[in-house]
CSV table of C-alpha atoms and ligand atoms in Angstrom, one decimal:
chain,number,residue,atom,x,y,z
A,1294,MET,CA,-35.3,-20.7,31.6
A,1295,ALA,CA,-34.4,-17.1,32.6
A,1296,GLU,CA,-34.7,-18.1,36.3
A,1297,HIS,CA,-32.5,-21.2,35.8
A,1298,PHE,CA,-29.9,-19.0,34.0
A,1299,LYS,CA,-29.8,-16.5,36.8
A,1300,ALA,CA,-29.4,-19.3,39.4
A,1301,SER,CA,-26.5,-21.0,37.6
A,1302,ALA,CA,-24.8,-17.7,37.0
A,1303,TRP,CA,-25.1,-17.0,40.7
A,1304,VAL,CA,-23.7,-20.4,41.6
A,1305,GLN,CA,-20.8,-19.9,39.2
A,1306,GLY,CA,-20.1,-16.5,40.8
A,1307,ALA,CA,-20.1,-18.0,44.3
A,1308,ILE,CA,-17.7,-20.7,43.2
A,1309,LEU,CA,-15.3,-18.1,41.7
A,1310,ILE,CA,-15.4,-16.0,44.9
A,1311,ALA,CA,-14.8,-19.1,47.0
A,1312,LEU,CA,-11.8,-20.1,44.8
A,1313,SER,CA,-10.3,-16.7,44.8
A,1314,GLN,CA,-10.6,-16.7,48.6
A,1315,VAL,CA,-8.7,-20.0,48.8
A,1316,GLY,CA,-6.1,-18.5,46.5
A,1317,VAL,CA,-5.6,-15.5,48.8
A,1318,ALA,CA,-5.5,-17.6,51.9
A,1319,GLN,CA,-3.0,-20.3,50.7
A,1320,ALA,CA,-1.3,-19.2,47.5
A,1321,ALA,CA,-1.4,-22.9,46.5
A,1322,PRO,CA,1.7,-24.1,44.6
A,1323,ARG,CA,1.1,-25.5,41.1
A,1324,PRO,CA,1.1,-29.3,41.1
A,1325,ALA,CA,4.6,-30.7,40.3
A,1326,ALA,CA,3.3,-32.4,37.2
A,1327,PHE,CA,2.1,-29.1,35.6
A,1328,LYS,CA,3.7,-28.4,32.2
A,1329,PRO,CA,2.7,-25.6,29.9
A,1330,THR,CA,1.3,-26.6,26.5
A,1331,PRO,CA,4.2,-26.9,24.2
A,1332,PHE,CA,4.4,-24.2,21.6
A,1333,LYS,CA,3.8,-25.8,18.2
A,1334,PRO,CA,3.5,-23.5,15.2
A,1335,THR,CA,0.3,-24.0,13.3
A,1336,ALA,CA,0.6,-25.3,9.7
A,1337,ALA,CA,0.6,-22.5,7.2
A,1338,THR,CA,0.8,-22.3,3.4
A,1339,LEU,CA,2.4,-19.6,1.3
A,1340,LEU,CA,0.2,-17.7,-1.1
A,1341,PRO,CA,1.7,-16.9,-4.5
A,1342,ASP,CA,4.3,-14.2,-4.5
A,1343,ALA,CA,3.6,-11.5,-7.1
A,1344,GLY,CA,7.3,-10.7,-7.5
A,1345,LYS,CA,8.4,-7.3,-8.7
A,1346,ALA,CA,5.7,-5.0,-10.1
A,1347,ARG,CA,6.1,-3.4,-13.5
A,1348,VAL,CA,5.2,0.2,-13.7
A,1349,PHE,CA,4.7,2.8,-16.4
A,1350,VAL,CA,4.3,6.4,-15.1
A,1351,LEU,CA,2.3,9.1,-16.8
A,1352,SER,CA,3.3,12.3,-15.0
A,1353,ASP,CA,2.5,16.0,-15.4
A,1354,ILE,CA,6.0,16.6,-14.1
A,1355,GLY,CA,6.8,20.3,-14.1
A,1356,ASN,CA,3.4,21.6,-13.0
A,1357,GLU,CA,4.7,21.9,-9.3
A,1358,PRO,CA,7.6,20.3,-7.5
A,1359,ASP,CA,5.8,17.2,-6.2
A,1360,ASP,CA,6.0,14.9,-9.3
A,1361,GLN,CA,9.8,15.5,-9.3
A,1362,MET,CA,9.9,14.5,-5.6
A,1363,SER,CA,7.9,11.3,-6.3
A,1364,LEU,CA,10.3,10.4,-9.1
A,1365,VAL,CA,13.2,10.7,-6.8
A,1366,ARG,CA,11.5,8.3,-4.4
A,1367,LEU,CA,10.6,5.9,-7.3
A,1368,LEU,CA,14.2,5.8,-8.5
A,1369,THR,CA,15.3,4.6,-5.0
A,1370,TYR,CA,13.1,1.6,-5.5
A,1371,ALA,CA,14.2,0.9,-9.1
A,1372,ASN,CA,15.7,-2.4,-7.8
A,1373,ASP,CA,12.3,-3.5,-6.4
A,1374,ILE,CA,10.0,-2.2,-9.1
A,1375,ASP,CA,10.7,-2.5,-12.8
A,1376,ILE,CA,10.2,1.0,-14.3
A,1377,GLU,CA,9.0,0.3,-17.8
A,1378,GLY,CA,8.5,3.9,-18.8
A,1379,PHE,CA,8.0,7.5,-17.7
A,1380,GLY,CA,5.8,9.5,-19.9
A,1381,ALA,CA,5.7,13.3,-19.4
A,1382,THR,CA,2.1,14.4,-19.8
A,1383,THR,CA,-0.2,17.4,-19.4
A,1384,SER,CA,-3.0,17.9,-16.8
A,1385,ILE,CA,-5.4,20.6,-15.8
A,1386,PHE,CA,-2.5,22.3,-14.1
A,1387,GLN,CA,-0.1,22.2,-17.1
A,1388,ARG,CA,-2.2,22.2,-20.3
A,1389,GLU,CA,0.1,23.2,-23.1
A,1390,LYS,CA,3.5,21.6,-22.6
A,1391,VAL,CA,5.2,18.4,-21.4
A,1392,ARG,CA,8.5,18.4,-19.5
A,1393,PRO,CA,10.5,15.1,-20.0
A,1394,ASP,CA,13.6,17.3,-19.5
A,1395,ILE,CA,12.9,17.6,-15.8
A,1396,ALA,CA,12.7,13.8,-15.5
A,1397,GLN,CA,16.0,13.6,-17.3
A,1398,HIS,CA,17.5,16.1,-14.9
A,1399,VAL,CA,16.4,13.8,-11.9
A,1400,LEU,CA,17.8,10.8,-13.8
A,1401,ALA,CA,21.2,12.5,-14.2
A,1402,ALA,CA,21.3,12.7,-10.4
A,1403,TYR,CA,20.4,9.0,-10.2
A,1404,ALA,CA,23.3,8.3,-12.7
A,1405,LYS,CA,25.7,9.8,-10.2
A,1406,VAL,CA,24.7,7.4,-7.4
A,1407,ALA,CA,23.7,4.2,-9.3
A,1408,SER,CA,27.0,2.4,-8.6
A,1409,ARG,CA,26.7,3.2,-4.9
A,1410,LEU,CA,23.1,1.9,-4.9
A,1411,ARG,CA,24.3,-1.3,-6.5
A,1412,GLU,CA,26.4,-2.0,-3.4
A,1413,HIS,CA,23.1,-2.4,-1.6
A,1414,SER,CA,21.2,-4.3,-4.3
A,1415,PRO,CA,22.6,-5.4,-7.6
A,1416,ASP,CA,19.2,-5.0,-9.3
A,1417,TYR,CA,19.4,-1.2,-9.8
A,1418,PRO,CA,19.2,-0.5,-13.5
A,1419,LYS,CA,21.6,1.5,-15.5
A,1420,ALA,CA,20.8,5.1,-15.9
A,1421,GLU,CA,21.2,4.9,-19.7
A,1422,ASP,CA,18.5,2.2,-19.9
A,1423,LEU,CA,16.1,4.4,-17.9
A,1424,ALA,CA,16.9,7.5,-19.9
A,1425,LYS,CA,15.6,5.8,-23.0
A,1426,ARG,CA,12.3,5.2,-21.3
A,1427,ILE,CA,11.6,8.9,-20.4
A,1428,LEU,CA,9.4,10.1,-23.2
A,1429,PRO,CA,6.9,12.9,-24.1
A,1430,GLY,CA,3.2,12.1,-24.0
A,1431,VAL,CA,0.4,14.0,-25.6
A,1432,GLU,CA,1.4,17.6,-25.9
A,1433,GLY,CA,-2.0,19.2,-25.2
A,1434,TYR,CA,-4.8,19.1,-22.8
A,1435,GLY,CA,-7.4,16.2,-22.5
A,1436,LEU,CA,-9.1,14.0,-25.1
A,1437,ALA,CA,-9.3,16.8,-27.6
A,1438,SER,CA,-5.5,16.7,-28.0
A,1439,ILE,CA,-5.0,12.9,-28.6
A,1440,LYS,CA,-3.9,11.6,-32.0
A,1441,PRO,CA,-4.7,7.9,-32.2
A,1442,ASP,CA,-3.3,7.7,-35.7
A,1443,ALA,CA,0.0,9.4,-34.8
A,1444,PRO,CA,0.5,8.6,-31.1
A,1445,SER,CA,3.0,10.2,-28.8
A,1446,PRO,CA,6.2,8.4,-28.0
A,1447,ALA,CA,5.0,7.7,-24.5
A,1448,ALA,CA,1.7,6.1,-25.8
A,1449,LEU,CA,3.6,3.8,-28.1
A,1450,ALA,CA,6.1,2.8,-25.4
A,1451,LEU,CA,3.3,2.0,-23.0
A,1452,LEU,CA,1.8,-0.3,-25.6
A,1453,GLU,CA,5.1,-1.9,-26.2
A,1454,ALA,CA,5.6,-2.5,-22.5
A,1455,ALA,CA,2.2,-4.0,-22.2
A,1456,ALA,CA,2.8,-6.3,-25.2
A,1457,LYS,CA,6.0,-7.8,-23.8
A,1458,PRO,CA,5.9,-11.6,-23.3
A,1459,ASP,CA,5.8,-11.1,-19.5
A,1460,PRO,CA,3.1,-12.7,-17.5
A,1461,ARG,CA,3.1,-9.8,-15.0
A,1462,PRO,CA,0.5,-7.0,-15.3
A,1463,LEU,CA,1.6,-3.5,-16.2
A,1464,TRP,CA,0.7,-0.9,-13.6
A,1465,VAL,CA,0.0,2.6,-15.0
A,1466,GLY,CA,0.3,5.4,-12.5
A,1467,LEU,CA,-1.6,8.5,-13.5
A,1468,TRP,CA,0.2,11.2,-11.7
A,1469,GLY,CA,-1.4,13.8,-14.0
A,1470,GLY,CA,-4.0,13.7,-16.8
A,1471,GLY,CA,-4.9,10.4,-18.4
A,1472,ASN,CA,-5.0,11.4,-22.1
A,1473,THR,CA,-1.8,9.7,-23.1
A,1474,LEU,CA,-3.3,6.4,-21.9
A,1475,ALA,CA,-6.5,7.2,-23.8
A,1476,GLU,CA,-4.4,7.9,-26.9
A,1477,ALA,CA,-2.6,4.6,-26.5
A,1478,LEU,CA,-5.8,2.5,-26.1
A,1479,ALA,CA,-7.5,4.2,-29.0
A,1480,HIS,CA,-4.5,3.5,-31.2
A,1481,ALA,CA,-4.5,-0.2,-30.1
A,1482,LYS,CA,-8.2,-0.7,-30.4
A,1483,ALA,CA,-8.2,0.4,-34.1
A,1484,ARG,CA,-5.4,-2.1,-34.9
A,1485,LEU,CA,-5.9,-5.2,-32.8
A,1486,ALA,CA,-8.3,-8.0,-33.1
A,1487,PRO,CA,-11.0,-7.9,-30.4
A,1488,GLU,CA,-9.4,-10.8,-28.4
A,1489,ALA,CA,-5.9,-9.2,-28.6
A,1490,PHE,CA,-7.3,-5.9,-27.4
A,1491,ALA,CA,-9.2,-7.6,-24.5
A,1492,ALA,CA,-5.9,-9.2,-23.6
A,1493,LEU,CA,-4.2,-5.8,-23.5
A,1494,ILE,CA,-6.9,-4.3,-21.3
A,1495,ALA,CA,-6.6,-7.4,-19.0
A,1496,LYS,CA,-2.9,-6.7,-18.6
A,1497,LEU,CA,-3.3,-3.1,-17.3
A,1498,ARG,CA,-3.7,-1.9,-13.7
A,1499,ILE,CA,-4.5,1.8,-13.4
A,1500,TYR,CA,-3.9,3.8,-10.2
A,1501,SER,CA,-5.2,7.3,-10.8
A,1502,ILE,CA,-4.4,10.3,-8.6
A,1503,SER,CA,-8.0,11.7,-9.0
A,1504,ASP,CA,-9.1,12.8,-12.5
A,1505,GLN,CA,-6.7,15.5,-13.7
A,1506,ASP,CA,-8.2,15.8,-17.2
A,1507,ASP,CA,-11.3,14.5,-19.0
A,1508,ALA,CA,-9.7,11.2,-19.9
A,1509,GLY,CA,-10.4,9.3,-16.7
A,1510,PRO,CA,-14.3,9.2,-16.9
A,1511,PHE,CA,-14.0,8.3,-20.6
A,1512,LEU,CA,-11.5,5.5,-20.0
A,1513,ARG,CA,-13.6,3.9,-17.3
A,1514,ARG,CA,-16.8,4.1,-19.4
A,1515,GLU,CA,-15.2,3.1,-22.7
A,1516,TYR,CA,-13.2,0.1,-21.2
A,1517,PRO,CA,-15.4,-1.4,-18.5
A,1518,ALA,CA,-12.9,-4.2,-17.9
A,1519,LEU,CA,-10.0,-1.8,-17.2
A,1520,PHE,CA,-8.7,-2.4,-13.6
A,1521,TRP,CA,-9.0,1.0,-11.9
A,1522,VAL,CA,-7.9,2.3,-8.5
A,1523,GLY,CA,-8.8,5.8,-7.4
A,1524,LYS,CA,-11.6,8.2,-6.6
A,1525,PRO,CA,-13.4,9.8,-9.6
A,1526,SER,CA,-13.4,13.6,-9.4
A,1527,GLY,CA,-13.9,16.8,-11.2
A,1528,GLN,CA,-11.0,17.9,-13.3
A,1529,ASP,CA,-9.8,20.6,-11.0
A,1530,SER,CA,-8.5,20.2,-7.4
A,1531,ALA,CA,-11.9,21.0,-5.7
A,1532,GLU,CA,-12.5,17.4,-4.6
A,1533,TYR,CA,-8.9,16.3,-3.8
A,1534,ALA,CA,-9.3,16.7,0.0
A,1535,SER,CA,-11.6,13.7,0.1
A,1536,ALA,CA,-9.3,11.4,-1.9
A,1537,THR,CA,-7.4,8.7,-0.2
A,1538,TRP,CA,-4.1,9.7,-1.8
A,1539,THR,CA,-4.0,13.0,0.1
A,1540,GLY,CA,-3.2,10.8,3.2
A,1541,ILE,CA,0.4,10.7,2.0
A,1542,SER,CA,1.1,14.2,3.5
A,1543,GLY,CA,-1.9,16.5,2.8
A,1544,ASP,CA,-2.8,17.0,6.5
A,1545,GLN,CA,-2.1,20.7,6.8
A,1546,PHE,CA,-2.9,21.8,3.3
A,1547,TYR,CA,-6.2,19.9,3.0
A,1548,ARG,CA,-7.0,20.0,6.7
A,1549,ASN,CA,-8.0,16.4,6.6
A,1550,GLY,CA,-5.4,14.5,8.6
A,1551,GLU,CA,-6.9,14.4,12.0
A,1552,GLY,CA,-4.9,11.8,14.0
A,1553,ALA,CA,-1.9,11.8,11.6
A,1554,ASP,CA,1.6,12.9,12.7
A,1555,PHE,CA,2.9,15.5,10.4
A,1556,THR,CA,6.5,15.5,11.5
A,1557,LYS,CA,8.0,13.2,8.9
A,1558,VAL,CA,6.3,15.0,5.9
A,1559,SER,CA,7.4,18.5,6.9
A,1560,ASN,CA,9.9,20.3,4.8
A,1561,ASP,CA,12.2,20.4,7.8
A,1562,TRP,CA,12.3,16.6,8.2
A,1563,LEU,CA,12.7,16.2,4.4
A,1564,GLU,CA,15.6,18.7,4.4
A,1565,LYS,CA,17.6,16.6,6.9
A,1566,ASN,CA,16.6,13.1,5.9
A,1567,ILE,CA,16.2,13.3,2.1
A,1568,ARG,CA,17.4,16.6,0.6
A,1569,ALA,CA,20.7,16.7,2.4
A,1570,LYS,CA,21.8,13.3,1.0
A,1571,GLY,CA,24.0,13.6,-2.0
A,1572,PRO,CA,23.2,14.3,-5.7
A,1573,LEU,CA,19.8,12.5,-5.7
A,1574,GLY,CA,18.8,14.4,-2.5
A,1575,ALA,CA,19.7,17.7,-4.2
A,1576,ALA,CA,17.3,16.8,-7.0
A,1577,TYR,CA,14.4,16.6,-4.5
A,1578,PRO,CA,12.8,20.0,-4.3
A,1579,ARG,CA,10.9,21.6,-1.5
A,1580,TYR,CA,7.2,21.2,-1.9
A,1581,MET,CA,4.8,24.0,-2.7
A,1582,PHE,CA,1.5,22.5,-1.4
A,1583,ILE,CA,2.1,18.9,-0.1
A,1584,MET,CA,4.8,16.3,-0.3
A,1585,GLU,CA,4.6,13.8,-3.2
A,1586,GLY,CA,0.8,13.7,-3.9
A,1587,ASP,CA,1.4,11.1,-6.7
A,1588,THR,CA,3.5,8.7,-4.7
A,1589,PRO,CA,0.5,6.5,-3.5
A,1590,ALA,CA,0.3,5.4,-7.2
A,1591,PHE,CA,3.4,3.2,-6.6
A,1592,LEU,CA,3.8,3.1,-2.8
A,1593,GLY,CA,1.6,0.0,-2.7
A,1594,LEU,CA,3.8,-1.8,-5.3
A,1595,ILE,CA,6.9,-1.9,-3.0
A,1596,PRO,CA,7.5,-5.5,-1.9
A,1597,ASN,CA,7.3,-5.1,1.8
A,1598,GLY,CA,5.3,-8.1,2.9
A,1599,LEU,CA,2.2,-5.9,3.5
A,1600,ASN,CA,1.5,-4.7,0.0
A,1601,THR,CA,-0.4,-7.0,-2.3
A,1602,PRO,CA,-0.8,-4.9,-5.5
A,1603,GLU,CA,-3.5,-7.1,-7.0
A,1604,ARG,CA,-5.7,-6.6,-3.9
A,1605,PRO,CA,-6.3,-2.9,-3.3
A,1606,ASP,CA,-9.0,-4.0,-0.9
A,1607,TRP,CA,-6.4,-5.6,1.4
A,1608,GLY,CA,-4.8,-2.2,2.1
A,1609,GLY,CA,-1.1,-1.4,2.2
A,1610,TRP,CA,1.2,1.6,1.9
A,1611,GLY,CA,-0.7,2.9,-1.1
A,1612,GLY,CA,-4.0,2.9,0.8
A,1613,ARG,CA,-7.1,0.7,1.0
A,1614,TYR,CA,-9.9,0.7,-1.5
A,1615,LEU,CA,-13.3,-1.0,-1.8
A,1616,LEU,CA,-14.5,-2.6,-5.1
A,1617,ARG,CA,-17.8,-0.7,-5.7
A,1618,GLN,CA,-19.6,1.5,-8.1
A,1619,PRO,CA,-19.4,5.2,-7.2
A,1620,THR,CA,-22.2,7.6,-8.1
A,1621,GLY,CA,-22.1,8.5,-11.8
A,1622,GLU,CA,-19.8,5.7,-12.7
A,1623,SER,CA,-20.9,3.0,-15.2
A,1624,ARG,CA,-19.2,0.0,-13.5
A,1625,LYS,CA,-17.3,-1.0,-10.4
A,1626,LEU,CA,-13.8,0.1,-9.6
A,1627,PHE,CA,-11.5,0.1,-6.5
A,1628,SER,CA,-12.7,3.3,-5.0
A,1629,GLN,CA,-13.8,4.9,-1.7
A,1630,GLY,CA,-17.1,4.8,0.2
A,1631,GLY,CA,-19.1,1.8,1.1
A,1632,ASP,CA,-21.9,0.7,3.4
A,1633,SER,CA,-22.0,3.1,6.4
A,1634,PHE,CA,-24.9,1.2,7.9
A,1635,MET,CA,-22.7,-1.9,8.2
A,1636,ARG,CA,-19.6,0.2,8.7
A,1637,VAL,CA,-17.9,-1.8,6.0
A,1638,THR,CA,-16.3,1.0,4.1
A,1639,SER,CA,-13.0,2.1,2.6
A,1640,ALA,CA,-12.1,4.0,5.7
A,1641,ASP,CA,-9.7,2.6,8.4
A,1642,THR,CA,-10.0,3.4,12.1
A,1643,VAL,CA,-6.6,4.2,13.5
A,1644,ASN,CA,-6.1,5.5,17.1
A,1645,GLY,CA,-9.8,6.4,17.2
A,1646,HIS,CA,-9.7,8.4,14.0
A,1647,THR,CA,-11.8,7.0,11.0
A,1648,SER,CA,-11.0,8.1,7.5
A,1649,ASP,CA,-9.9,7.0,4.0
A,1650,HIS,CA,-6.7,9.1,4.5
A,1651,ALA,CA,-5.8,7.0,7.5
A,1652,THR,CA,-5.4,4.0,5.2
A,1653,ILE,CA,-2.2,5.7,4.0
A,1654,TRP,CA,-1.0,7.8,7.0
A,1655,ARG,CA,-1.2,4.9,9.3
A,1656,TRP,CA,2.0,3.6,7.6
A,1657,ARG,CA,3.7,7.0,7.3
A,1658,ASP,CA,6.4,6.4,9.9
A,1659,ALA,CA,7.5,3.2,8.1
A,1660,PHE,CA,7.4,4.4,4.5
A,1661,GLN,CA,9.2,7.7,5.4
A,1662,ASN,CA,11.9,5.8,7.3
A,1663,ASP,CA,12.2,3.4,4.4
A,1664,PHE,CA,12.8,6.3,1.9
A,1665,ALA,CA,15.3,7.9,4.3
A,1666,SER,CA,17.3,4.7,4.5
A,1667,ARG,CA,17.2,4.4,0.7
A,1668,MET,CA,18.6,7.9,0.5
A,1669,ASP,CA,21.5,6.7,2.8
A,1670,TRP,CA,22.1,3.9,0.2
A,1671,THR,CA,22.8,6.6,-2.4
A,1672,ILE,CA,25.8,8.0,-0.4
A,1673,GLN,CA,27.0,5.2,1.9
A,1674,PRO,CA,28.6,1.8,1.5
A,1675,PHE,CA,26.7,-1.3,2.7
A,1676,ALA,CA,28.3,-1.3,6.2
A,1677,LYS,CA,27.3,2.2,6.9
A,1678,ALA,CA,23.6,2.0,5.9
A,1679,ASN,CA,20.6,0.2,7.2
A,1680,HIS,CA,18.8,-2.7,5.4
A,1681,ALA,CA,15.4,-4.3,5.8
A,1682,PRO,CA,14.8,-7.1,8.3
A,1683,GLN,CA,13.5,-10.4,6.8
A,1684,PRO,CA,10.5,-11.8,8.7
A,1685,VAL,CA,10.1,-15.5,9.0
A,1686,VAL,CA,6.8,-16.9,10.3
A,1687,ASN,CA,6.4,-20.5,11.2
A,1688,GLY,CA,9.5,-21.4,9.2
A,1689,LEU,CA,8.4,-19.7,6.1
A,1690,GLY,CA,10.5,-16.8,4.7
A,1691,THR,CA,9.8,-14.5,1.7
A,1692,LEU,CA,7.4,-11.7,1.8
A,1693,ALA,CA,4.4,-13.5,0.3
A,1694,PRO,CA,1.2,-13.7,2.4
A,1695,LEU,CA,0.5,-16.8,4.5
A,1696,LEU,CA,-2.7,-18.7,4.7
A,1697,ILE,CA,-3.9,-20.6,7.7
A,1698,LYS,CA,-7.3,-22.3,7.8
A,1699,ALA,CA,-9.0,-22.4,11.2
A,1700,LYS,CA,-12.3,-22.7,12.9
A,1701,ALA,CA,-14.0,-20.1,15.1
A,1702,GLY,CA,-12.8,-20.7,18.7
A,1703,GLU,CA,-9.6,-22.3,17.7
A,1704,THR,CA,-6.2,-21.0,18.9
A,1705,ILE,CA,-3.3,-20.9,16.4
A,1706,GLN,CA,0.4,-20.6,17.3
A,1707,LEU,CA,2.7,-18.2,15.4
A,1708,ASP,CA,6.5,-18.1,15.7
A,1709,ALA,CA,8.6,-15.3,14.1
A,1710,SER,CA,11.7,-15.9,16.2
A,1711,ALA,CA,13.7,-17.1,13.1
A,1712,SER,CA,13.4,-13.6,11.5
A,1713,ARG,CA,16.7,-12.1,10.6
A,1714,ASP,CA,18.4,-8.8,9.8
A,1715,PRO,CA,21.2,-8.4,7.3
A,1716,ASP,CA,22.9,-5.8,9.5
A,1717,GLY,CA,22.6,-8.0,12.6
A,1718,ASN,CA,20.2,-5.5,14.2
A,1719,ALA,CA,18.0,-6.7,17.1
A,1720,LEU,CA,14.4,-6.9,16.0
A,1721,THR,CA,11.1,-5.8,17.5
A,1722,TYR,CA,7.8,-7.4,16.8
A,1723,ARG,CA,4.2,-6.2,16.6
A,1724,TRP,CA,1.3,-8.5,15.7
A,1725,PHE,CA,-2.0,-6.8,14.9
A,1726,ALA,CA,-5.3,-7.5,13.3
A,1727,TYR,CA,-6.0,-5.4,10.2
A,1728,ASP,CA,-9.7,-5.5,10.9
A,1729,GLU,CA,-10.8,-3.6,7.7
A,1730,ALA,CA,-8.6,-5.5,5.2
A,1731,GLY,CA,-10.5,-7.4,2.6
A,1732,PHE,CA,-13.9,-5.8,3.4
A,1733,ASP,CA,-16.4,-7.0,0.8
A,1734,GLY,CA,-19.4,-5.1,2.0
A,1735,GLN,CA,-21.1,-8.1,3.6
A,1736,SER,CA,-20.1,-8.2,7.2
A,1737,PRO,CA,-17.2,-7.5,9.5
A,1738,ASN,CA,-14.1,-9.7,9.5
A,1739,PRO,CA,-13.5,-12.4,12.1
A,1740,ALA,CA,-12.5,-11.2,15.6
A,1741,LEU,CA,-9.0,-12.1,16.9
A,1742,SER,CA,-7.5,-12.1,20.3
A,1743,ILE,CA,-3.6,-11.9,20.3
A,1744,ALA,CA,-2.0,-13.2,23.4
A,1745,ALA,CA,1.5,-11.6,23.1
A,1746,PRO,CA,1.3,-8.8,20.5
A,1747,LYS,CA,4.9,-7.6,21.0
A,1748,ALA,CA,6.6,-11.0,21.3
A,1749,ALA,CA,8.3,-13.0,18.6
A,1750,ARG,CA,6.0,-15.9,19.4
A,1751,THR,CA,2.3,-15.6,20.1
A,1752,SER,CA,-0.9,-17.5,20.1
A,1753,VAL,CA,-3.9,-16.0,18.4
A,1754,THR,CA,-7.5,-17.1,19.2
A,1755,ILE,CA,-10.3,-16.6,16.7
A,1756,THR,CA,-13.0,-15.4,19.0
A,1757,ALA,CA,-15.7,-15.1,16.4
A,1758,ARG,CA,-16.2,-15.8,12.7
A,1759,CYS,CA,-17.7,-12.4,12.3
A,1760,ALA,CA,-16.8,-9.6,14.7
A,1761,LYS,CA,-19.7,-8.1,16.5
A,1762,SER,CA,-21.3,-5.3,14.4
A,1763,TRP,CA,-21.7,-1.9,16.0
A,1764,LEU,CA,-25.5,-2.4,15.5
A,1765,ASP,CA,-26.8,-5.6,17.0
A,1766,LEU,CA,-29.5,-6.4,14.6
A,1767,PRO,CA,-31.0,-9.8,14.0
A,1768,GLN,CA,-31.0,-9.4,10.2
A,1769,LEU,CA,-27.2,-9.2,10.1
A,1770,THR,CA,-26.0,-12.7,9.2
A,1771,CYS,CA,-22.5,-14.1,9.3
A,1772,PRO,CA,-21.4,-15.8,6.1
A,1773,PRO,CA,-20.0,-19.4,6.4
A,1774,VAL,CA,-16.5,-18.4,5.5
A,1775,ARG,CA,-14.7,-15.2,6.6
A,1776,THR,CA,-11.1,-14.2,6.4
A,1777,ALA,CA,-9.1,-12.3,9.0
A,1778,HIS,CA,-6.0,-10.4,8.1
A,1779,LEU,CA,-3.4,-10.7,10.8
A,1780,VAL,CA,-0.2,-8.6,10.2
A,1781,LEU,CA,3.2,-9.0,11.7
A,1782,ALA,CA,5.4,-5.9,11.6
A,1783,VAL,CA,9.1,-6.6,12.2
A,1784,THR,CA,11.2,-3.5,12.8
A,1785,ASP,CA,15.0,-3.3,13.2
A,1786,THR,CA,16.9,-1.2,15.7
A,1787,PRO,CA,19.9,0.3,14.1
A,1788,LYS,CA,22.0,2.9,15.9
A,1789,GLY,CA,21.6,6.5,14.5
A,1790,GLN,CA,19.8,5.4,11.4
A,1791,PRO,CA,16.1,5.2,10.4
A,1792,ALA,CA,14.6,1.9,11.5
A,1793,ILE,CA,13.1,-0.2,8.7
A,1794,THR,CA,9.9,-2.2,9.0
A,1795,ARG,CA,8.9,-5.3,7.0
A,1796,TYR,CA,5.7,-7.2,7.3
A,1797,ARG,CA,4.1,-10.6,7.0
A,1798,ARG,CA,0.4,-10.8,6.2
A,1799,ILE,CA,-1.3,-13.8,7.5
A,1800,LEU,CA,-4.8,-14.7,6.2
A,1801,ILE,CA,-6.8,-16.7,8.6
A,1802,GLU,CA,-9.7,-18.4,6.7
A,1803,VAL,CA,-12.3,-19.0,9.4
A,1804,ARG,CA,-15.2,-21.5,9.0
B,1254,LIG,CA1,1.2,15.3,-10.7
B,1255,LIG,CA1,18.8,-3.5,9.5
């Protein structure tokens, strides 16, 4: 058998050499009848669009400048994310007091630019409506300070927001300690029937910026069904450097951003592109340690075609997480780590650098440009600012993910040439496989070969249902169905303004 294989390989080689020699000698013209295979976009279906996310922020605003910075950014997305409430809380860094007044100060700046923002999108809410939603949380540190029988205004407002007859989940961003959430849930549990309380828990989605008081571990243990994204930690900052969220901008402070470009998160860049822009820019302070450590709690909620909030394992601007049970935890949560043997972990490999932080900093250029363009919206009329391109793939618009079913070995055709830009900007295209998206700990995702990664139209061949593992071991099996995540990034090319990128995520279900 081996001899036969060698012989046939040799024969094939000889034929190839002979053919190439013929080619060199004659440069034979193509037969007149030759026609390229016509480009026919492959049938795709739209996955459900989650619509706008609802968010309730619990922030230890006042402890250092960065919560205030994050609030400025959040307000520039108040048309794309429904801000249900902003509770001012404590944390390990600010134990005794809460500072809703600082949030009101930022909102006063928003009030000055809201009508300008509405020239770019009519969905920006009135400042008066937002002002009513800025409320004090628990005024004391940790679980010892909560009063379930006399909850703080922020705890009650959070429960009201969750109880609205709205089918969408309520995202709770823990930018500081979690004790106001613990207070709210203890209050509700004592008053609701078990089914109603279970429905409340099912409505919540927590994204926690590490554990900044003792409430996080308690909440995860006490409410095992509570949807949780984040890396459990001690209560102080000793373990922050390993947490995904530091990929937002922590490169120099935490010394963990190898491979990341720091330019667009430096105070110099922020001075010019954010702080210099009008009243809202003036409310954006210079950072003390890092830029906007809490922003990842909502960055993945921005509807950009890449983010899929319900699937932290798919990755997006807010980072990528793996559903697993970290050491010392009583249940699974969307967290970091994973199987290093299989190399199916929460880390992304970007430009040869593998880290959890890369799952955020890989998008840095795009999300910083996006913010800079939003700041232009606060001071410029529509004609003088940039707006996002609108990708269209195989005739399907909107930002919802696409699903294509295919077999290993098959080639699919993708056409984004109908994509548009509201400013008439020319567009550039980039198709890439997000190899780590959707890792479930079993095996690598399918392998793709993209024929024209920078063209509006490309064909993509599924070269294997499971990509080759780094270890070629016979016991590694390939499940019968695997899903590849192909991403199209469409970027506009405005003159003298930050370019904006929007995406389409294309799931290719391979059998
Ligand atoms: Ca904070
Ligand atoms: Ca544009």
